[in-house]
Amino acid sequence: QPPWKQVTTLDAAIKFAGDVGYPVLIRPSYVLSGAAMNVAYDRKDLSEYIEMATSLSSEHPVVLSKFIVNAKEIEMDAVAMNGTLINYAISEHVENAGVHSGDATLILPPQKLYVETIKRVKRITKRIAKTLKISGPFNIQFLSKDNDVKVIECNMRASRSFPFVSKTYNVNFIDLATRIMIGKAVRPKLIDLADIDHVCIKAPMFSFTRLQGADPILRVEMASTGEVACFGMNKWEAFLKAMLSTGFKLPKNKNVVVSAGPLSSKIDFLDEARQLQNLGYHLYGTQGTAKFFNSNGVETKLLYKPSEKKEPQMVDYLKEGKIDMVINIPEAMGLEELTDGYRIRRTAVDFGVSLISNLKCAKLLVAALVWLKKNPEEFEVKCWQDYMAALVE
């Protein structure tokens, strides 16, 4: 695991953060869905977030752990019997670690995991099942960076992704777990990834339109109120179906705002901006993003942030229906509500403009749009049985 410590005083929290280095993840006691969890990037954040989380005491300690930046998150859903692993499914998150697993976009089978990473995840899972003598369902969340795999947490229960993996692999994980828990003997069900032609993606649904003033952004505290899962013959088809199923609207007039946040995000999204331009999209950007894209050969029209008090105004374009989609990557993950980024995101939601606020999801969406342009005839709706039939042919 990443270095962690249970603390009962603010001084102890500050010392731990100083020892391991910022950022650190704050996890209060006895909460569900990551309530009051936050990532602190400096001492000021740490003090504010701990005060928000709970009053520190020996009865209600806070757990701090070193937060690993730009790590991939991996989900393991498994069933064991007397400490022996029976069946398992490894999903990968589209978003980097730092987004609550309930808000994350999951891909199964995983598409971008190293073979060695998968081996390590399975090896650790077996050790945990054996040590804890698990009989029944369990879920483990992992971090992976540079092929170094660490455990975030292990939950001795069925997770929200159990139905997802069961449908994807046509193996009823809950049935297996229930039989084990009542003392029935079971045999592992064969899951041969080489025989699986399809990909399934689970995407979150949000109710930000009904939550006045809430910042529509993904953090370690869960915000989603539902989810969908869609199949495709590749991850691009499955992702597009999943996004459309959540109510996301593809840009009809091809007018897209990009506010790419820090320089690293602008660099990372530059190729995708070029691809959008090649697809015929008209790009608009805030001052920093427009300047960077234009200087790198991607034509981007300037729209001013709300605080800049100049024309043309980003918010006015959103309100007037001149923009079809907003890609807004936050500069930082603080809780300040009155930032320009917050106002842009909130206006997009309030006026029904499609919003992407995660860089990895934005990159995958652009790749999916490129695929759709080249293969429109392959984007088709099929029933679950059609996908499962290929497993028994």
CSV table of C-alpha atoms in Angstrom, one decimal:
chain,number,residue,atom,x,y,z
A,1,GLN,CA,0.0,0.0,0.0
A,2,PRO,CA,1.0,3.7,-0.3
A,3,PRO,CA,2.3,5.0,3.0
A,4,TRP,CA,-0.6,5.8,5.4
A,5,LYS,CA,-1.3,6.7,9.0
A,6,GLN,CA,-4.3,7.0,11.3
A,7,VAL,CA,-4.2,10.5,13.0
A,8,THR,CA,-6.2,12.0,15.8
A,9,THR,CA,-4.6,15.5,15.8
A,10,LEU,CA,-4.0,18.2,13.2
A,11,ASP,CA,-0.3,18.3,14.2
A,12,ALA,CA,0.1,14.6,13.5
A,13,ALA,CA,-1.5,15.0,10.1
A,14,ILE,CA,0.8,17.9,9.2
A,15,LYS,CA,3.8,15.9,10.3
A,16,PHE,CA,2.8,12.8,8.3
A,17,ALA,CA,2.2,15.0,5.2
A,18,GLY,CA,5.6,16.6,5.7
A,19,ASP,CA,7.3,13.2,6.0
A,20,VAL,CA,5.7,11.6,2.8
A,21,GLY,CA,5.3,14.8,0.8
A,22,TYR,CA,2.2,16.3,-0.7
A,23,PRO,CA,-0.4,15.5,-2.1
A,24,VAL,CA,-2.1,13.3,0.5
A,25,LEU,CA,-5.5,11.7,0.6
A,26,ILE,CA,-7.8,12.3,3.6
A,27,ARG,CA,-10.2,9.6,4.5
A,28,PRO,CA,-12.6,10.2,7.4
A,29,SER,CA,-14.0,7.4,9.6
A,30,TYR,CA,-17.3,5.7,9.1
A,31,VAL,CA,-18.4,7.2,5.8
A,32,LEU,CA,-20.0,5.9,2.6
A,33,SER,CA,-19.3,6.8,-1.0
A,34,GLY,CA,-16.1,8.7,0.0
A,35,ALA,CA,-18.1,11.4,1.9
A,36,ALA,CA,-15.7,14.3,2.9
A,37,MET,CA,-12.7,12.6,1.3
A,38,ASN,CA,-10.3,15.0,-0.4
A,39,VAL,CA,-6.8,15.3,-1.8
A,40,ALA,CA,-4.7,17.9,-0.1
A,41,TYR,CA,-2.0,19.5,-2.2
A,42,ASP,CA,-0.5,21.8,0.6
A,43,ARG,CA,-0.7,22.5,4.3
A,44,LYS,CA,-3.6,25.0,3.8
A,45,ASP,CA,-5.7,22.3,2.0
A,46,LEU,CA,-4.9,19.8,4.7
A,47,SER,CA,-6.1,22.0,7.5
A,48,GLU,CA,-9.3,23.0,5.7
A,49,TYR,CA,-10.2,19.5,4.6
A,50,ILE,CA,-9.6,17.9,8.0
A,51,GLU,CA,-11.8,20.5,9.6
A,52,MET,CA,-14.5,19.7,7.0
A,53,ALA,CA,-14.1,16.0,7.5
A,54,THR,CA,-14.7,15.6,11.2
A,55,SER,CA,-13.6,16.7,14.6
A,56,LEU,CA,-10.4,14.7,15.3
A,57,SER,CA,-10.6,12.3,18.2
A,58,SER,CA,-9.6,8.8,19.2
A,59,GLU,CA,-13.2,7.7,18.5
A,60,HIS,CA,-13.2,9.3,15.0
A,61,PRO,CA,-9.7,9.2,13.6
A,62,VAL,CA,-8.8,10.3,10.0
A,63,VAL,CA,-6.6,8.1,7.8
A,64,LEU,CA,-4.0,9.9,5.7
A,65,SER,CA,-2.3,8.2,2.8
A,66,LYS,CA,0.2,9.3,0.2
A,67,PHE,CA,-1.6,10.2,-3.0
A,68,ILE,CA,0.1,8.9,-6.1
A,69,VAL,CA,-0.4,11.3,-9.0
A,70,ASN,CA,-1.1,10.0,-12.5
A,71,ALA,CA,-1.6,6.4,-11.4
A,72,LYS,CA,-4.0,4.1,-13.2
A,73,GLU,CA,-6.8,2.5,-11.0
A,74,ILE,CA,-7.7,-1.1,-11.5
A,75,GLU,CA,-10.7,-2.9,-10.1
A,76,MET,CA,-10.8,-6.5,-9.0
A,77,ASP,CA,-14.1,-8.3,-8.5
A,78,ALA,CA,-13.7,-11.8,-7.2
A,79,VAL,CA,-15.2,-14.8,-5.5
A,80,ALA,CA,-13.2,-17.1,-3.2
A,81,MET,CA,-13.9,-20.3,-1.3
A,82,ASN,CA,-12.0,-21.0,2.0
A,83,GLY,CA,-9.3,-18.6,0.9
A,84,THR,CA,-8.9,-20.0,-2.6
A,85,LEU,CA,-9.7,-17.8,-5.6
A,86,ILE,CA,-12.5,-19.2,-7.7
A,87,ASN,CA,-13.4,-16.6,-10.3
A,88,TYR,CA,-12.3,-13.0,-10.9
A,89,ALA,CA,-12.7,-10.1,-13.3
A,90,ILE,CA,-10.1,-7.3,-13.7
A,91,SER,CA,-11.5,-3.9,-15.0
A,92,GLU,CA,-9.5,-0.8,-15.7
A,93,HIS,CA,-10.6,2.7,-15.0
A,94,VAL,CA,-10.5,5.3,-17.8
A,95,GLU,CA,-9.9,8.1,-15.4
A,96,ASN,CA,-6.6,8.2,-13.4
A,97,ALA,CA,-6.8,7.5,-9.6
A,98,GLY,CA,-8.4,10.3,-7.7
A,99,VAL,CA,-11.9,9.8,-9.1
A,100,HIS,CA,-14.2,7.8,-6.8
A,101,SER,CA,-14.7,4.2,-8.2
A,102,GLY,CA,-18.5,4.9,-8.3
A,103,ASP,CA,-17.9,7.8,-10.6
A,104,ALA,CA,-15.3,6.1,-12.7
A,105,THR,CA,-15.7,4.8,-16.3
A,106,LEU,CA,-14.8,1.1,-16.3
A,107,ILE,CA,-13.6,-1.0,-19.2
A,108,LEU,CA,-13.9,-4.8,-19.3
A,109,PRO,CA,-11.9,-6.7,-20.5
A,110,PRO,CA,-9.1,-4.3,-19.8
A,111,GLN,CA,-7.6,-2.8,-23.0
A,112,LYS,CA,-4.4,-1.0,-21.8
A,113,LEU,CA,-2.9,-3.0,-19.0
A,114,TYR,CA,0.5,-4.7,-19.1
A,115,VAL,CA,0.5,-8.4,-18.9
A,116,GLU,CA,2.9,-8.1,-15.9
A,117,THR,CA,0.5,-5.7,-14.2
A,118,ILE,CA,-2.4,-8.2,-14.6
A,119,LYS,CA,-0.2,-11.0,-13.2
A,120,ARG,CA,0.7,-8.9,-10.1
A,121,VAL,CA,-2.9,-7.9,-9.5
A,122,LYS,CA,-3.9,-11.5,-9.6
A,123,ARG,CA,-1.0,-12.6,-7.4
A,124,ILE,CA,-1.8,-10.0,-4.7
A,125,THR,CA,-5.5,-10.9,-4.9
A,126,LYS,CA,-4.7,-14.6,-4.2
A,127,ARG,CA,-2.6,-13.6,-1.2
A,128,ILE,CA,-5.3,-11.4,0.3
A,129,ALA,CA,-8.0,-14.1,-0.2
A,130,LYS,CA,-5.8,-16.7,1.4
A,131,THR,CA,-4.7,-14.5,4.3
A,132,LEU,CA,-8.2,-13.4,5.1
A,133,LYS,CA,-9.7,-16.9,4.4
A,134,ILE,CA,-12.4,-15.4,2.3
A,135,SER,CA,-15.5,-17.4,1.4
A,136,GLY,CA,-17.8,-15.3,-0.8
A,137,PRO,CA,-17.6,-12.1,-2.8
A,138,PHE,CA,-14.9,-9.4,-2.4
A,139,ASN,CA,-13.6,-6.3,-4.2
A,140,ILE,CA,-10.1,-4.9,-4.3
A,141,GLN,CA,-9.1,-1.5,-5.8
A,142,PHE,CA,-5.5,-1.2,-7.0
A,143,LEU,CA,-3.1,1.6,-8.1
A,144,SER,CA,-0.6,1.0,-10.8
A,145,LYS,CA,2.1,3.3,-12.0
A,146,ASP,CA,5.2,2.2,-13.9
A,147,ASN,CA,4.1,-1.4,-13.3
A,148,ASP,CA,4.3,-0.9,-9.6
A,149,VAL,CA,1.0,-2.2,-8.1
A,150,LYS,CA,-0.4,-1.1,-4.7
A,151,VAL,CA,-3.6,-1.8,-2.9
A,152,ILE,CA,-6.0,1.0,-2.2
A,153,GLU,CA,-8.5,-1.1,-0.2
A,154,CYS,CA,-10.2,-4.5,0.0
A,155,ASN,CA,-14.0,-4.7,0.6
A,156,MET,CA,-15.4,-8.0,1.9
A,157,ARG,CA,-18.6,-7.7,0.0
A,158,ALA,CA,-20.1,-7.6,-3.5
A,159,SER,CA,-19.4,-4.3,-5.2
A,160,ARG,CA,-21.5,-2.2,-7.6
A,161,SER,CA,-19.6,-3.7,-10.5
A,162,PHE,CA,-20.5,-7.3,-9.8
A,163,PRO,CA,-23.6,-7.2,-12.1
A,164,PHE,CA,-21.4,-5.5,-14.7
A,165,VAL,CA,-18.7,-8.2,-14.8
A,166,SER,CA,-21.3,-10.9,-14.6
A,167,LYS,CA,-23.1,-9.6,-17.7
A,168,THR,CA,-19.8,-9.0,-19.6
A,169,TYR,CA,-18.4,-12.5,-19.0
A,170,ASN,CA,-21.8,-14.3,-18.8
A,171,VAL,CA,-20.7,-15.7,-15.4
A,172,ASN,CA,-23.1,-15.2,-12.5
A,173,PHE,CA,-20.6,-14.1,-9.8
A,174,ILE,CA,-23.4,-13.5,-7.2
A,175,ASP,CA,-24.7,-17.0,-7.7
A,176,LEU,CA,-21.3,-18.4,-7.2
A,177,ALA,CA,-20.7,-16.3,-4.1
A,178,THR,CA,-24.1,-17.2,-2.6
A,179,ARG,CA,-23.6,-20.9,-3.1
A,180,ILE,CA,-20.2,-20.7,-1.3
A,181,MET,CA,-21.6,-18.7,1.6
A,182,ILE,CA,-24.3,-21.4,2.3
A,183,GLY,CA,-21.7,-24.1,2.1
A,184,LYS,CA,-22.2,-25.5,-1.3
A,185,ALA,CA,-19.2,-26.7,-3.4
A,186,VAL,CA,-18.6,-24.8,-6.6
A,187,ARG,CA,-16.2,-25.1,-9.5
A,188,PRO,CA,-14.5,-22.2,-11.3
A,189,LYS,CA,-16.3,-21.0,-14.4
A,190,LEU,CA,-14.1,-20.9,-17.5
A,191,ILE,CA,-13.4,-17.3,-18.6
A,192,ASP,CA,-11.1,-17.3,-21.7
A,193,LEU,CA,-10.4,-13.7,-22.7
A,194,ALA,CA,-9.2,-15.0,-26.1
A,195,ASP,CA,-12.8,-16.0,-26.9
A,196,ILE,CA,-14.3,-12.6,-25.9
A,197,ASP,CA,-14.7,-10.4,-28.9
A,198,HIS,CA,-16.7,-7.7,-27.2
A,199,VAL,CA,-15.9,-4.9,-24.8
A,200,CYS,CA,-18.2,-3.5,-22.1
A,201,ILE,CA,-18.0,-0.1,-20.6
A,202,LYS,CA,-19.7,1.1,-17.4
A,203,ALA,CA,-20.3,4.8,-17.2
A,204,PRO,CA,-21.7,7.0,-14.4
A,205,MET,CA,-24.9,9.1,-14.5
A,206,PHE,CA,-25.1,12.4,-12.6
A,207,SER,CA,-28.0,14.6,-11.4
A,208,PHE,CA,-26.1,17.9,-11.5
A,209,THR,CA,-29.0,19.6,-13.4
A,210,ARG,CA,-31.1,19.0,-10.2
A,211,LEU,CA,-28.4,20.0,-7.8
A,212,GLN,CA,-28.4,23.8,-8.0
A,213,GLY,CA,-24.9,25.2,-7.5
A,214,ALA,CA,-23.1,21.9,-7.3
A,215,ASP,CA,-19.8,21.8,-9.2
A,216,PRO,CA,-20.1,19.1,-12.0
A,217,ILE,CA,-16.6,17.7,-11.5
A,218,LEU,CA,-15.1,14.3,-10.6
A,219,ARG,CA,-13.3,14.0,-7.3
A,220,VAL,CA,-12.6,11.3,-4.7
A,221,GLU,CA,-16.0,12.0,-3.1
A,222,MET,CA,-18.7,10.1,-5.0
A,223,ALA,CA,-21.2,12.3,-6.9
A,224,SER,CA,-23.0,9.9,-9.4
A,225,THR,CA,-26.6,8.8,-8.9
A,226,GLY,CA,-26.7,6.0,-11.3
A,227,GLU,CA,-24.8,4.1,-14.0
A,228,VAL,CA,-25.2,2.4,-17.4
A,229,ALA,CA,-23.3,-0.4,-19.1
A,230,CYS,CA,-23.0,-0.8,-22.9
A,231,PHE,CA,-21.4,-3.4,-25.2
A,232,GLY,CA,-19.5,-2.8,-28.4
A,233,MET,CA,-17.0,-4.7,-30.5
A,234,ASN,CA,-14.3,-2.3,-29.3
A,235,LYS,CA,-13.8,0.3,-26.6
A,236,TRP,CA,-14.7,3.2,-28.9
A,237,GLU,CA,-18.1,1.8,-29.8
A,238,ALA,CA,-18.9,0.8,-26.3
A,239,PHE,CA,-17.8,4.2,-24.9
A,240,LEU,CA,-20.0,6.1,-27.4
A,241,LYS,CA,-23.0,3.9,-26.5
A,242,ALA,CA,-22.4,4.4,-22.8
A,243,MET,CA,-22.1,8.2,-23.1
A,244,LEU,CA,-25.2,8.4,-25.2
A,245,SER,CA,-27.1,6.2,-22.8
A,246,THR,CA,-26.3,8.7,-19.9
A,247,GLY,CA,-27.9,11.5,-21.9
A,248,PHE,CA,-24.7,12.9,-23.4
A,249,LYS,CA,-25.4,14.7,-26.7
A,250,LEU,CA,-22.8,14.6,-29.5
A,251,PRO,CA,-22.1,18.0,-31.0
A,252,LYS,CA,-24.5,18.6,-33.9
A,253,ASN,CA,-23.1,22.0,-35.0
A,254,LYS,CA,-19.6,20.9,-34.1
A,255,ASN,CA,-18.9,23.9,-31.9
A,256,VAL,CA,-16.7,22.8,-29.0
A,257,VAL,CA,-15.1,24.8,-26.2
A,258,VAL,CA,-11.8,23.5,-24.8
A,259,SER,CA,-10.4,24.9,-21.6
A,260,ALA,CA,-7.5,22.5,-21.0
A,261,GLY,CA,-6.3,23.7,-17.6
A,262,PRO,CA,-2.6,23.3,-16.7
A,263,LEU,CA,0.1,23.3,-19.4
A,264,SER,CA,0.6,19.5,-19.0
A,265,SER,CA,-3.1,18.9,-20.0
A,266,LYS,CA,-2.8,21.3,-22.9
A,267,ILE,CA,0.2,19.4,-24.2
A,268,ASP,CA,-1.6,16.0,-23.6
A,269,PHE,CA,-4.7,17.1,-25.5
A,270,LEU,CA,-3.0,18.8,-28.4
A,271,ASP,CA,-3.2,15.7,-30.7
A,272,GLU,CA,-6.9,15.3,-29.9
A,273,ALA,CA,-7.5,19.0,-30.7
A,274,ARG,CA,-5.9,18.4,-34.1
A,275,GLN,CA,-8.1,15.4,-34.6
A,276,LEU,CA,-11.2,17.4,-33.8
A,277,GLN,CA,-10.1,20.0,-36.3
A,278,ASN,CA,-9.6,17.4,-38.9
A,279,LEU,CA,-13.1,16.1,-38.2
A,280,GLY,CA,-14.5,19.5,-39.0
A,281,TYR,CA,-15.1,20.7,-35.5
A,282,HIS,CA,-14.9,24.5,-34.7
A,283,LEU,CA,-12.8,25.0,-31.6
A,284,TYR,CA,-13.2,27.7,-29.0
A,285,GLY,CA,-10.9,28.2,-26.1
A,286,THR,CA,-10.1,30.3,-23.1
A,287,GLN,CA,-7.1,32.6,-23.4
A,288,GLY,CA,-4.4,30.2,-22.3
A,289,THR,CA,-5.8,27.3,-24.3
A,290,ALA,CA,-6.5,29.3,-27.4
A,291,LYS,CA,-3.0,30.8,-27.4
A,292,PHE,CA,-1.3,27.4,-27.0
A,293,PHE,CA,-3.4,25.6,-29.7
A,294,ASN,CA,-3.1,28.5,-32.2
A,295,SER,CA,0.7,28.6,-31.7
A,296,ASN,CA,0.8,24.8,-32.5
A,297,GLY,CA,-1.3,25.0,-35.7
A,298,VAL,CA,-4.8,24.3,-34.3
A,299,GLU,CA,-7.2,27.1,-35.1
A,300,THR,CA,-9.0,28.1,-31.9
A,301,LYS,CA,-11.3,31.1,-31.5
A,302,LEU,CA,-10.8,33.1,-28.2
A,303,LEU,CA,-13.7,33.3,-25.7
A,304,TYR,CA,-13.1,35.2,-22.5
A,305,LYS,CA,-13.6,33.8,-19.0
A,306,PRO,CA,-16.3,35.4,-16.8
A,307,SER,CA,-13.8,37.2,-14.6
A,308,GLU,CA,-12.1,38.9,-17.6
A,309,LYS,CA,-15.2,41.1,-18.4
A,310,LYS,CA,-14.4,41.2,-22.1
A,311,GLU,CA,-16.2,40.2,-25.3
A,312,PRO,CA,-16.9,37.6,-26.6
A,313,GLN,CA,-17.8,36.0,-23.3
A,314,MET,CA,-17.7,32.2,-22.9
A,315,VAL,CA,-20.8,32.2,-20.6
A,316,ASP,CA,-22.8,34.2,-23.1
A,317,TYR,CA,-22.0,31.7,-25.9
A,318,LEU,CA,-23.2,28.9,-23.7
A,319,LYS,CA,-26.4,30.6,-22.7
A,320,GLU,CA,-27.2,31.5,-26.3
A,321,GLY,CA,-26.8,27.9,-27.6
A,322,LYS,CA,-23.7,28.7,-29.7
A,323,ILE,CA,-21.7,25.8,-28.1
A,324,ASP,CA,-22.5,22.1,-28.4
A,325,MET,CA,-19.9,20.7,-26.0
A,326,VAL,CA,-17.5,21.8,-23.3
A,327,ILE,CA,-14.2,20.1,-22.4
A,328,ASN,CA,-13.2,21.8,-19.2
A,329,ILE,CA,-10.1,20.4,-17.4
A,330,PRO,CA,-9.8,22.0,-13.9
A,331,GLU,CA,-6.6,23.9,-13.1
A,332,ALA,CA,-6.7,22.5,-9.6
A,333,MET,CA,-8.9,20.2,-7.6
A,334,GLY,CA,-9.7,22.6,-4.8
A,335,LEU,CA,-13.2,23.3,-3.5
A,336,GLU,CA,-13.4,27.0,-4.4
A,337,GLU,CA,-16.8,27.5,-6.0
A,338,LEU,CA,-16.4,30.9,-7.6
A,339,THR,CA,-13.6,30.1,-10.0
A,340,ASP,CA,-14.0,30.7,-13.8
A,341,GLY,CA,-13.8,27.0,-14.4
A,342,TYR,CA,-16.7,26.4,-12.0
A,343,ARG,CA,-18.8,29.1,-13.7
A,344,ILE,CA,-18.2,27.6,-17.1
A,345,ARG,CA,-19.0,24.1,-16.0
A,346,ARG,CA,-22.1,25.1,-14.1
A,347,THR,CA,-23.4,27.2,-17.0
A,348,ALA,CA,-22.9,24.3,-19.4
A,349,VAL,CA,-24.9,22.0,-17.1
A,350,ASP,CA,-27.7,24.6,-16.5
A,351,PHE,CA,-28.1,25.2,-20.2
A,352,GLY,CA,-28.0,21.6,-21.3
A,353,VAL,CA,-24.6,21.7,-23.0
A,354,SER,CA,-22.6,18.4,-23.0
A,355,LEU,CA,-19.7,18.6,-20.5
A,356,ILE,CA,-16.5,16.6,-20.1
A,357,SER,CA,-14.3,17.5,-17.1
A,358,ASN,CA,-11.8,14.7,-17.1
A,359,LEU,CA,-8.8,14.6,-19.5
A,360,LYS,CA,-8.7,10.8,-20.0
A,361,CYS,CA,-12.5,10.7,-20.8
A,362,ALA,CA,-12.0,13.7,-23.2
A,363,LYS,CA,-9.2,11.9,-25.1
A,364,LEU,CA,-11.2,8.6,-25.3
A,365,LEU,CA,-14.2,10.5,-26.6
A,366,VAL,CA,-12.2,12.1,-29.4
A,367,ALA,CA,-10.7,8.7,-30.3
A,368,ALA,CA,-14.3,7.3,-30.4
A,369,LEU,CA,-15.4,10.1,-32.7
A,370,VAL,CA,-12.5,9.4,-35.1
A,371,TRP,CA,-13.5,5.8,-35.1
A,372,LEU,CA,-17.1,6.6,-35.8
A,373,LYS,CA,-16.2,8.8,-38.7
A,374,LYS,CA,-14.3,6.0,-40.3
A,375,ASN,CA,-16.7,3.2,-39.4
A,376,PRO,CA,-20.2,4.5,-39.2
A,377,GLU,CA,-21.7,1.2,-40.4
A,378,GLU,CA,-20.2,-0.6,-37.5
A,379,PHE,CA,-22.0,1.4,-34.9
A,380,GLU,CA,-25.0,-0.8,-34.3
A,381,VAL,CA,-27.3,-1.8,-31.5
A,382,LYS,CA,-27.4,-5.5,-30.7
A,383,CYS,CA,-29.0,-7.3,-27.8
A,384,TRP,CA,-26.9,-8.9,-25.0
A,385,GLN,CA,-27.7,-12.4,-26.3
A,386,ASP,CA,-26.0,-11.6,-29.6
A,387,TYR,CA,-22.7,-10.7,-27.8
A,388,MET,CA,-23.0,-13.8,-25.6
A,389,ALA,CA,-23.6,-16.1,-28.6
A,390,ALA,CA,-20.1,-15.5,-29.8
A,391,LEU,CA,-18.7,-17.0,-26.6
A,392,VAL,CA,-20.3,-20.4,-27.4
A,393,GLU,CA,-19.7,-20.6,-31.1
